[in-house]
mmCIF file with all atom_site columns, C-alpha atoms in Angstrom:
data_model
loop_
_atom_site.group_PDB
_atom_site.id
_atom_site.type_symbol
_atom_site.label_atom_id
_atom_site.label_alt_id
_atom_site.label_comp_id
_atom_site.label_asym_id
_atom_site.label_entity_id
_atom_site.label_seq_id
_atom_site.pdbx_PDB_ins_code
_atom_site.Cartn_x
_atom_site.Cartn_y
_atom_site.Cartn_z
_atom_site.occupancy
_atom_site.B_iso_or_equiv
_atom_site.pdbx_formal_charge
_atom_site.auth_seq_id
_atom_site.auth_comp_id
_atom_site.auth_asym_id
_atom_site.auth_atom_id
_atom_site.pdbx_PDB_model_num
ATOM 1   C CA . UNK O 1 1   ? 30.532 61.641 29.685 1.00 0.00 ? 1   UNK O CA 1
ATOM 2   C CA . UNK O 1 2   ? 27.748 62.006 27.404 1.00 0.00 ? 2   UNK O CA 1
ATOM 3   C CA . UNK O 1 3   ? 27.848 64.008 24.405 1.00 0.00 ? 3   UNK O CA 1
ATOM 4   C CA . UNK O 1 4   ? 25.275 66.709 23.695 1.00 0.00 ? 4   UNK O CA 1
ATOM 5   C CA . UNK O 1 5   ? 24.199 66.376 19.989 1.00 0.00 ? 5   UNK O CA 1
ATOM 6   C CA . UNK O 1 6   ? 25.765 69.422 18.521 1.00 0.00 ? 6   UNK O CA 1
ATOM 7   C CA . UNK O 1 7   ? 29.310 67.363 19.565 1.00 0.00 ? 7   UNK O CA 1
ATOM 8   C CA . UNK O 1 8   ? 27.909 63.800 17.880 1.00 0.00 ? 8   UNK O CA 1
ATOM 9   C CA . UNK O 1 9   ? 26.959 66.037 14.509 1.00 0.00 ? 9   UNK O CA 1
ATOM 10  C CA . UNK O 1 10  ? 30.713 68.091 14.527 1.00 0.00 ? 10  UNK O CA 1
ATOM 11  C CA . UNK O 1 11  ? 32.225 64.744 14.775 1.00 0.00 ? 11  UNK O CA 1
ATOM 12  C CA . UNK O 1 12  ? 29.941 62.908 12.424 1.00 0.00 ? 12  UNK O CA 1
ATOM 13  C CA . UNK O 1 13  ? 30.643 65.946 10.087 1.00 0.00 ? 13  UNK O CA 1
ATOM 14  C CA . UNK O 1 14  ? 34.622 65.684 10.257 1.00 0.00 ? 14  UNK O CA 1
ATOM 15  C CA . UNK O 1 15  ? 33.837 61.912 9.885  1.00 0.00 ? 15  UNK O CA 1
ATOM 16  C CA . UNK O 1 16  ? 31.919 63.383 6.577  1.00 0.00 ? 16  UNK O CA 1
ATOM 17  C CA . UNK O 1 17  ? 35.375 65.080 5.451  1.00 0.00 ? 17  UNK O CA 1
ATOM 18  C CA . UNK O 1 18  ? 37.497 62.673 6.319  1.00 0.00 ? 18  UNK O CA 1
ATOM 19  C CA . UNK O 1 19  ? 35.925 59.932 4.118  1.00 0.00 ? 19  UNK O CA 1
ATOM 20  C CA . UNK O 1 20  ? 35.876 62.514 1.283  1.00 0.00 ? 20  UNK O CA 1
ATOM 21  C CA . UNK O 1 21  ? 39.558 62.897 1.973  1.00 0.00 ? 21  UNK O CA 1
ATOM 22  C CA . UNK O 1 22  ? 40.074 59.488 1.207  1.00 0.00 ? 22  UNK O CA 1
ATOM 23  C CA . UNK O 1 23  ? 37.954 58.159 -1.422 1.00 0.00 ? 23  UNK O CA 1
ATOM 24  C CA . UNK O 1 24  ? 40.153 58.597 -3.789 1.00 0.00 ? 24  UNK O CA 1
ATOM 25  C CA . UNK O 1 25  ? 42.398 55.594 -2.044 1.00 0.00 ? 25  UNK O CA 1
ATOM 26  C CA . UNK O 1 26  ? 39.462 53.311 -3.162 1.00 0.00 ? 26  UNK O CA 1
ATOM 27  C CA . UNK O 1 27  ? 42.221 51.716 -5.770 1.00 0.00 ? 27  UNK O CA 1
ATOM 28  C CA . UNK O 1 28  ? 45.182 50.856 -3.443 1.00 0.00 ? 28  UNK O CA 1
ATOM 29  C CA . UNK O 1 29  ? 46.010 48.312 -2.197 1.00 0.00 ? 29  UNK O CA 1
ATOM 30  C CA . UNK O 1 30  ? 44.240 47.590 1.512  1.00 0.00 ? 30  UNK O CA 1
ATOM 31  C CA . UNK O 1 31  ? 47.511 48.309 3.627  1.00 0.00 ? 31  UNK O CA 1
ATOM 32  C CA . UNK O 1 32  ? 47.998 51.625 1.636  1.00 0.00 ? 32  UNK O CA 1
ATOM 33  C CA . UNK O 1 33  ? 44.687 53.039 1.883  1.00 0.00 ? 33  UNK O CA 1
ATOM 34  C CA . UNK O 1 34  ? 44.352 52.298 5.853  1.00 0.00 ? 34  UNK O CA 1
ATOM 35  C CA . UNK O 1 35  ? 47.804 54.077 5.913  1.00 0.00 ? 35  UNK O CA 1
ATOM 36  C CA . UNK O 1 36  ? 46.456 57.115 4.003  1.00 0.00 ? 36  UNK O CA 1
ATOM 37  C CA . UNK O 1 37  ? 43.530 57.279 6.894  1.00 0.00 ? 37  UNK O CA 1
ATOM 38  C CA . UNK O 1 38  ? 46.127 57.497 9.808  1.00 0.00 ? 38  UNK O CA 1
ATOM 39  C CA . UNK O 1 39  ? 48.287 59.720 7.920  1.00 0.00 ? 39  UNK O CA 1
ATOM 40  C CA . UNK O 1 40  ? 44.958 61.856 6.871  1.00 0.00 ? 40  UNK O CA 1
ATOM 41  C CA . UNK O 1 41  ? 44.008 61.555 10.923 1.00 0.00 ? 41  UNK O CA 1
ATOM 42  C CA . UNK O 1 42  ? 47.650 62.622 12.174 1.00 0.00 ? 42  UNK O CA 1
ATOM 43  C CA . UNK O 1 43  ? 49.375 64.851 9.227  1.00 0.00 ? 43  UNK O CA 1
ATOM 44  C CA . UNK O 1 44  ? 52.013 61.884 8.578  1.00 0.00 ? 44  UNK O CA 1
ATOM 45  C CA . UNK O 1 45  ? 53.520 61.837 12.578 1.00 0.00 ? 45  UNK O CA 1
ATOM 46  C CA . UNK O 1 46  ? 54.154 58.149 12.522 1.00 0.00 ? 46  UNK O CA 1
ATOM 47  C CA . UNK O 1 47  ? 56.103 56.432 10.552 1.00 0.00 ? 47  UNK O CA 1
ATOM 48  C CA . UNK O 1 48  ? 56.243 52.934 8.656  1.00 0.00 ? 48  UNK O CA 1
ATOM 49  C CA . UNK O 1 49  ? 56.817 50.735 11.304 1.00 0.00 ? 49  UNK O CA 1
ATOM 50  C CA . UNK O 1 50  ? 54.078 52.443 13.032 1.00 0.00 ? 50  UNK O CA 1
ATOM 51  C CA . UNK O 1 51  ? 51.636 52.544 10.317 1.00 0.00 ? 51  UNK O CA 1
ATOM 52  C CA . UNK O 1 52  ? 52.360 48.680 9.690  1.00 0.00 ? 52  UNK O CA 1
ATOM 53  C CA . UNK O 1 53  ? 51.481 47.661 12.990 1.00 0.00 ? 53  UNK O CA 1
ATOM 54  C CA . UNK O 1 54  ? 48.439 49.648 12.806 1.00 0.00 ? 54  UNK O CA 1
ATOM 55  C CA . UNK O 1 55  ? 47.083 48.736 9.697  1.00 0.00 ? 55  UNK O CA 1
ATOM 56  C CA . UNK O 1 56  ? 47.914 45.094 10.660 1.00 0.00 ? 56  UNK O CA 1
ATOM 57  C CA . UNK O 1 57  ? 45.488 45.505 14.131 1.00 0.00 ? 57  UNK O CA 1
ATOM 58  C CA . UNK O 1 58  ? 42.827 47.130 12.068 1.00 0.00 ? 58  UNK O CA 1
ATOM 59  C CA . UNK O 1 59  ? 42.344 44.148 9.691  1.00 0.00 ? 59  UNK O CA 1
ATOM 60  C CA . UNK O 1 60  ? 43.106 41.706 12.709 1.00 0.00 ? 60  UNK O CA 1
ATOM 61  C CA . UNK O 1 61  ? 40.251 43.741 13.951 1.00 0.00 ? 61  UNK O CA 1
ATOM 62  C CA . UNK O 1 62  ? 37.815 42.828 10.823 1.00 0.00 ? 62  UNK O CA 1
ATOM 63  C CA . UNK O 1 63  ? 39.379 39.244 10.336 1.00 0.00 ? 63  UNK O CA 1
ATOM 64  C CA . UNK O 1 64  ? 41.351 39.743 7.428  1.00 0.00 ? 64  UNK O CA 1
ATOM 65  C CA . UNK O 1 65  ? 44.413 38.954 8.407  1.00 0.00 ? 65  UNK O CA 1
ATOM 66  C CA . UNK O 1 66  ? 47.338 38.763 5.869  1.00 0.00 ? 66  UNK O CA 1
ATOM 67  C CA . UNK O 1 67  ? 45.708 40.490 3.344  1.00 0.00 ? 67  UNK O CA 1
ATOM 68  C CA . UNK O 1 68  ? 47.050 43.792 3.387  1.00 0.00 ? 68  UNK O CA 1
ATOM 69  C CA . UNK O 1 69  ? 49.214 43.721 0.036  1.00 0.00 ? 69  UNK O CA 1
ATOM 70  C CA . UNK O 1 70  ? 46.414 42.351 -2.045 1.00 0.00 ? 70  UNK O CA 1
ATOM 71  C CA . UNK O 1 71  ? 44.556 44.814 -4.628 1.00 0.00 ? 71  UNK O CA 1
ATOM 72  C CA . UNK O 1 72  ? 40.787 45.282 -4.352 1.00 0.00 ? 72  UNK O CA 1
ATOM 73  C CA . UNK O 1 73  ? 40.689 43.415 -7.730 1.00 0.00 ? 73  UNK O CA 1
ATOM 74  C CA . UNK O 1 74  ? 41.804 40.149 -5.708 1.00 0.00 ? 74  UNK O CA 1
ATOM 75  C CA . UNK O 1 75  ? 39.397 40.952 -2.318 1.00 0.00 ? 75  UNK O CA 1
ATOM 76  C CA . UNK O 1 76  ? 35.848 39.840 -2.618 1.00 0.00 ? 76  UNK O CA 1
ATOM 77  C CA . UNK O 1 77  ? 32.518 42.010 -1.931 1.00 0.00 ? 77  UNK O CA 1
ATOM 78  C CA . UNK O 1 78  ? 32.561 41.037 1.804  1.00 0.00 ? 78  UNK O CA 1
ATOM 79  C CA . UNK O 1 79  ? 36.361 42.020 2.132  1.00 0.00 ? 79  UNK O CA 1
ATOM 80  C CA . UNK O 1 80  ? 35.951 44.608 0.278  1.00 0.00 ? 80  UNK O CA 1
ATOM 81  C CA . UNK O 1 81  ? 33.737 45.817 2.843  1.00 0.00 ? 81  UNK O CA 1
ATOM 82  C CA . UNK O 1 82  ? 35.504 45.039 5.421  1.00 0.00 ? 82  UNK O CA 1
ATOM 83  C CA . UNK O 1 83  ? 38.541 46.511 4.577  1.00 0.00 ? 83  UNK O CA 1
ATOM 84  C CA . UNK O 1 84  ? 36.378 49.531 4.486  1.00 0.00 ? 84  UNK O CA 1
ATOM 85  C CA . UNK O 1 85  ? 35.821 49.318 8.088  1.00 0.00 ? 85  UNK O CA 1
ATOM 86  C CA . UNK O 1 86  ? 39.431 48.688 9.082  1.00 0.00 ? 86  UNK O CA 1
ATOM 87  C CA . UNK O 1 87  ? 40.389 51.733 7.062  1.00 0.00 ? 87  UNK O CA 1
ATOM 88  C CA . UNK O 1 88  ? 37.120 53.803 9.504  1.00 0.00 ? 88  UNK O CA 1
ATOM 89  C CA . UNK O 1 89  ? 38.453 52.324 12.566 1.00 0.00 ? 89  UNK O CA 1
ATOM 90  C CA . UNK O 1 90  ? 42.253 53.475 11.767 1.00 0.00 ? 90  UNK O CA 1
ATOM 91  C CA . UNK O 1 91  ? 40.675 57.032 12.167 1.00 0.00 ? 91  UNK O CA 1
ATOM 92  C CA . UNK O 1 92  ? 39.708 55.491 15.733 1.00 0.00 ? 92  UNK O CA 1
ATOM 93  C CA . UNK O 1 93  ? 36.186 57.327 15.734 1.00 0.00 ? 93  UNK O CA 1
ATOM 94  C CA . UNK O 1 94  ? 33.861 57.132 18.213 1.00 0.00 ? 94  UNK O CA 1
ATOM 95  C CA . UNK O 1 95  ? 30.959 57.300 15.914 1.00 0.00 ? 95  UNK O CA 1
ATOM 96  C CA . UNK O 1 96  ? 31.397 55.140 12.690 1.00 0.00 ? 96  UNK O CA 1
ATOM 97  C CA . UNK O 1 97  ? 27.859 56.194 9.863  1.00 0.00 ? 97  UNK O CA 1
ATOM 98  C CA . UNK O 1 98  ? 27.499 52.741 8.061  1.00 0.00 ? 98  UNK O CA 1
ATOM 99  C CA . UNK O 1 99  ? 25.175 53.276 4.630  1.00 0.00 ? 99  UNK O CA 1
ATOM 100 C CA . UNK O 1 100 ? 23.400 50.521 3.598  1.00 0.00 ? 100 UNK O CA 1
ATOM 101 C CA . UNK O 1 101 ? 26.742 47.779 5.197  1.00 0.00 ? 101 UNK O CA 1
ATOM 102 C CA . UNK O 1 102 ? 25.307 44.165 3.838  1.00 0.00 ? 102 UNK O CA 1
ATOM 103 C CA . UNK O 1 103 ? 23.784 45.723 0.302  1.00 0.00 ? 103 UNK O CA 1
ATOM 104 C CA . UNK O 1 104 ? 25.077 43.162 -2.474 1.00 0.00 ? 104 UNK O CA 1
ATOM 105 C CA . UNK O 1 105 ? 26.020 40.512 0.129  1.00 0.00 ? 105 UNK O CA 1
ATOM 106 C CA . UNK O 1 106 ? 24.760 37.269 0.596  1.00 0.00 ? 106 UNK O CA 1
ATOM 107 C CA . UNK O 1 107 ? 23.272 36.041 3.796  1.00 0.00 ? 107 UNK O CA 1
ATOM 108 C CA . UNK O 1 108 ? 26.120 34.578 5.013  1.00 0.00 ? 108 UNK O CA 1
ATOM 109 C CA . UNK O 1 109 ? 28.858 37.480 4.877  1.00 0.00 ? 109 UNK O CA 1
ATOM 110 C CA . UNK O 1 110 ? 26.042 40.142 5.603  1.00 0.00 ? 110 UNK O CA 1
ATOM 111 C CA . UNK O 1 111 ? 25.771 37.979 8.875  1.00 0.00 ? 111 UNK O CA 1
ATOM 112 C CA . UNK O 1 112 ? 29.533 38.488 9.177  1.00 0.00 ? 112 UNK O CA 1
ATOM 113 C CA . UNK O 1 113 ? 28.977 42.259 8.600  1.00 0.00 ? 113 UNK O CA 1
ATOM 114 C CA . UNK O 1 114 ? 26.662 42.416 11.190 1.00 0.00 ? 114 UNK O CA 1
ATOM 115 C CA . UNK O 1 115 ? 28.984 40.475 13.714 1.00 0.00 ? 115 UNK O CA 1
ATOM 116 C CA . UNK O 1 116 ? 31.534 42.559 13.344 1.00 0.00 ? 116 UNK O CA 1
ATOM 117 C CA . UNK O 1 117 ? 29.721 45.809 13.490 1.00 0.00 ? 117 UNK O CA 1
ATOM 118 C CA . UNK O 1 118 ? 28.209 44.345 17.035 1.00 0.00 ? 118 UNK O CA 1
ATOM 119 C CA . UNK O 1 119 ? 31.789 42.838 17.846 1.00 0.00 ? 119 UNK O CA 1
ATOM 120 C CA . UNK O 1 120 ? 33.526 46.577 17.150 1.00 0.00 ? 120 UNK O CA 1
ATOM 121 C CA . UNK O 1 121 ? 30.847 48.402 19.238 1.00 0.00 ? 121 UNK O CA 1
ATOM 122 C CA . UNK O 1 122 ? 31.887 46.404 22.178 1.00 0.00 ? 122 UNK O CA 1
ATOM 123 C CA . UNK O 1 123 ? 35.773 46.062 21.617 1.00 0.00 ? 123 UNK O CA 1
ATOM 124 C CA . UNK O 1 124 ? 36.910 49.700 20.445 1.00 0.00 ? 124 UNK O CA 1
ATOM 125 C CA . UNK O 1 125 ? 33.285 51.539 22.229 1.00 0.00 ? 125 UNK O CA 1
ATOM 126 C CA . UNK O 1 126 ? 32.283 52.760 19.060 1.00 0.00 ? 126 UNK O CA 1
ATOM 127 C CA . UNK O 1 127 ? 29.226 54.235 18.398 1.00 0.00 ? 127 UNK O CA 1
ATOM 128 C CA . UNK O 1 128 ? 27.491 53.047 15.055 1.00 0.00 ? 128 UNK O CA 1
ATOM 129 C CA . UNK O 1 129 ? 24.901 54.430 13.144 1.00 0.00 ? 129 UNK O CA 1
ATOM 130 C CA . UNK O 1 130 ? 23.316 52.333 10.742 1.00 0.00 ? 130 UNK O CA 1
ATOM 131 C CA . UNK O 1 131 ? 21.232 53.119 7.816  1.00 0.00 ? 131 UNK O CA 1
ATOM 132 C CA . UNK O 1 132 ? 19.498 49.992 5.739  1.00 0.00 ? 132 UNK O CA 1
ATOM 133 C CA . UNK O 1 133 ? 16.861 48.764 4.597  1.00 0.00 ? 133 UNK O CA 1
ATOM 134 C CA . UNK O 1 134 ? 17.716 45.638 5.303  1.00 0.00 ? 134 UNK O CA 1
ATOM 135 C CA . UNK O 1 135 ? 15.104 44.389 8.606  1.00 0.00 ? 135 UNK O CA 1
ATOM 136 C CA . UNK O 1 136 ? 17.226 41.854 9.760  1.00 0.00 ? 136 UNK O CA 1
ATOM 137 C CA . UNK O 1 137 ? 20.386 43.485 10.091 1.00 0.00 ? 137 UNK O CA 1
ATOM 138 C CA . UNK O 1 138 ? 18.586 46.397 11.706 1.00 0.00 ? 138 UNK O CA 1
ATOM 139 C CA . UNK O 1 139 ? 17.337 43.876 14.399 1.00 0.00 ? 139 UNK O CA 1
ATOM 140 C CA . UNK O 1 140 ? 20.733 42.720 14.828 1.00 0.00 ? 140 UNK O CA 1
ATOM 141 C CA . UNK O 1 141 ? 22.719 45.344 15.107 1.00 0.00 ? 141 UNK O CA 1
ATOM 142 C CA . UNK O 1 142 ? 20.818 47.810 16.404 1.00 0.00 ? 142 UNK O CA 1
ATOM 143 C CA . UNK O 1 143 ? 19.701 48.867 20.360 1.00 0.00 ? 143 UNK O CA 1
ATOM 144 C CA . UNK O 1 144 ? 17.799 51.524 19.117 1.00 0.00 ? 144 UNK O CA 1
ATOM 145 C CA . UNK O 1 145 ? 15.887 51.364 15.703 1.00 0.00 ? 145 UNK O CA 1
ATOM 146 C CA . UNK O 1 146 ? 14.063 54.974 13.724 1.00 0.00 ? 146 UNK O CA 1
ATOM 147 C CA . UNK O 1 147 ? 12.231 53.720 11.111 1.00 0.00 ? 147 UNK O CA 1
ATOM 148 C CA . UNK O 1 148 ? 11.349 56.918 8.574  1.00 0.00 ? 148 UNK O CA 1
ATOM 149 C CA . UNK O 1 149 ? 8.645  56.848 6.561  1.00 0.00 ? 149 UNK O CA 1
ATOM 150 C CA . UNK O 1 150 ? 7.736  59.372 3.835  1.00 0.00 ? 150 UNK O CA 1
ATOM 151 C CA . UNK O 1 151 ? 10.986 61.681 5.354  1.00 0.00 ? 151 UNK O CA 1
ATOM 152 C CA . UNK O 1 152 ? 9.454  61.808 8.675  1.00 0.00 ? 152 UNK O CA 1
ATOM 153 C CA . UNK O 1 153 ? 11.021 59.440 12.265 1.00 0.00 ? 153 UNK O CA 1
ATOM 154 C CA . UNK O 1 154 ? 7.675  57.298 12.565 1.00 0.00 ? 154 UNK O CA 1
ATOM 155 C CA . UNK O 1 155 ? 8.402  55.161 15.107 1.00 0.00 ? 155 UNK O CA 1
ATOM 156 C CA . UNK O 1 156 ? 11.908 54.512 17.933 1.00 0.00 ? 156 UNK O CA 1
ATOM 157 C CA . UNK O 1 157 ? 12.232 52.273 20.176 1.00 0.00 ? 157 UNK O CA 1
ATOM 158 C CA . UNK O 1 158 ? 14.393 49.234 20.385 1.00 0.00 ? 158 UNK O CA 1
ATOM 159 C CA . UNK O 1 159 ? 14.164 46.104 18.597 1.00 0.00 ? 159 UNK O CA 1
ATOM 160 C CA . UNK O 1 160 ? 11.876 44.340 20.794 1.00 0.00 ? 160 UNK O CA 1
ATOM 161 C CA . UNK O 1 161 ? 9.388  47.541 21.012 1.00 0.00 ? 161 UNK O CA 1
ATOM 162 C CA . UNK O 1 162 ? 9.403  47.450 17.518 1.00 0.00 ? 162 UNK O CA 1
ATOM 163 C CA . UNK O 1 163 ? 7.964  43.657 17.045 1.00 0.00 ? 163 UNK O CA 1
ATOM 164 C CA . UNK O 1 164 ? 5.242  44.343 19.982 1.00 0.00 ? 164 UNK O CA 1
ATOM 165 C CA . UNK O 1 165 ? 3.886  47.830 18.443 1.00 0.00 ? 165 UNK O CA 1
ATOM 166 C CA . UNK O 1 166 ? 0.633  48.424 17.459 1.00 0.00 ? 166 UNK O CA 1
ATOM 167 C CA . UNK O 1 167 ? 0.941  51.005 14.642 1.00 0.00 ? 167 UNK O CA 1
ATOM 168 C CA . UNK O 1 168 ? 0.206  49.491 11.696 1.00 0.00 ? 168 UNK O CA 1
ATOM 169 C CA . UNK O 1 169 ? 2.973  50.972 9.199  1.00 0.00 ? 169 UNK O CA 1
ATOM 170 C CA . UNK O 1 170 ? 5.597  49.565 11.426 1.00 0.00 ? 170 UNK O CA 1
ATOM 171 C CA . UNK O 1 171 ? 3.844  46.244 11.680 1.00 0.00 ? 171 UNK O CA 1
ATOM 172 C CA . UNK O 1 172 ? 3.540  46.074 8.004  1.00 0.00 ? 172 UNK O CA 1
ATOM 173 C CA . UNK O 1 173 ? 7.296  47.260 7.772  1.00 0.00 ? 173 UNK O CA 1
ATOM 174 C CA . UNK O 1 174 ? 8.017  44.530 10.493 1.00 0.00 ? 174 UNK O CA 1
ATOM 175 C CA . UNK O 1 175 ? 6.518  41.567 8.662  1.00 0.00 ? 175 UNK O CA 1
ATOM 176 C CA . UNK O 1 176 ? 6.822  42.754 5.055  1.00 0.00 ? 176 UNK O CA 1
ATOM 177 C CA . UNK O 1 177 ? 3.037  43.364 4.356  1.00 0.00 ? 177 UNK O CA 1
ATOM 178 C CA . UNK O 1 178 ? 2.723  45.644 0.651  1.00 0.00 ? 178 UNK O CA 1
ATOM 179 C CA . UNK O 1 179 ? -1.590 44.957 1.925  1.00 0.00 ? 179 UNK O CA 1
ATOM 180 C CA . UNK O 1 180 ? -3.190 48.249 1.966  1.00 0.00 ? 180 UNK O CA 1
ATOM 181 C CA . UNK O 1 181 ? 0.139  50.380 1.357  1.00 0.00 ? 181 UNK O CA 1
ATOM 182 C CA . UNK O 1 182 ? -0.345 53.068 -1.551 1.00 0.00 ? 182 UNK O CA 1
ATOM 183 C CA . UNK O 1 183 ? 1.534  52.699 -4.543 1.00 0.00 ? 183 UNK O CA 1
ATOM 184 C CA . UNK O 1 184 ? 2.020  48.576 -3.903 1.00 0.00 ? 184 UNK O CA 1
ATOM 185 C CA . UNK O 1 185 ? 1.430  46.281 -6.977 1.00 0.00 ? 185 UNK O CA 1
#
């Protein structure tokens, strides 16, 4: 069933709360703080055994297995991340808002960001909304692209639309050309 967009923005909006809620678990270890989401999510109902499995899935889920007693000091940038997105899919959404998801990543484990927001969209139907400015993980991960310019929706359409266009912002957006754009150097 298709959801009219009043639904996606009450969701996306107790999404909003909900990651309020729990940023101040940003210092636990990553099996506490994905335990703090399903408690947050279900007022405490399950218990340990529970919560272990599920925390367990979740980073299964990002490919972090075995890592859930280690302290953010001892994860890297990437794991970091990722453990982020475990601790979103414990909520099980079915909208996940990613802001700016391979920023301060190299090539490599942005690529594995990207994967694994593709991989999740498929496995757990979520739906992901992703804001970067990053072209090539927009192309990647994305079926349908906005691309806003001066805080108004310039051009949608899907990747592919978006490399055959004709409008000359998004083609210098596409390729990376500053030529003729005010305020370049």
């Amino acid at each position: 069933m298709e959801s009219t967009s009043h639904e996606v923005l009450i969701r996306l909006s107790a999404f909003i709360a909900c990651f309020a809620v729990l940023a101040f678990a940003e210092r636990r270890a990553p099996r506490r703080r994905l335990a703090i989401a399903r408690r947050a999510r279900w007022s405490g109902n399950l218990g340990l055994v529970a919560i272990d499995t599920i925390v367990r899935e979740k980073l299964a889920l990002v490919e972090l297995e075995g890592v859930e007693h280690l302290m953010p000091s001892e994860l890297s940038g990437g794991m970091r991340k990722r453990v982020a997105l475990a601790r979103s899919i414990a909520m099980e959404p079915q909208c996940i808002l990613y802001d700016e998801p391979t920023t301060g990543l190299d090539p490599i484990m942005a690529d594995v960001i990207n994967r694994l927001i593709r991989s999740l969209q498929k496995r757990i139907g979520v739906t992901s909304i992703v804001v970067t400015h990053d072209l090539h993980s927009a192309m990647q991960v994305g079926d349908e692209l906005a691309l806003i310019h001066e805080g108004r929706v310039v051009f949608t359409g899907t990747p592919a639309e978006a490399h055959e266009t004709e409008s000359v912002l998004v083609r210098q957006f596409i390729e990376g050309n500053s030529e003729n754009v005010t305020g370049a150097v």
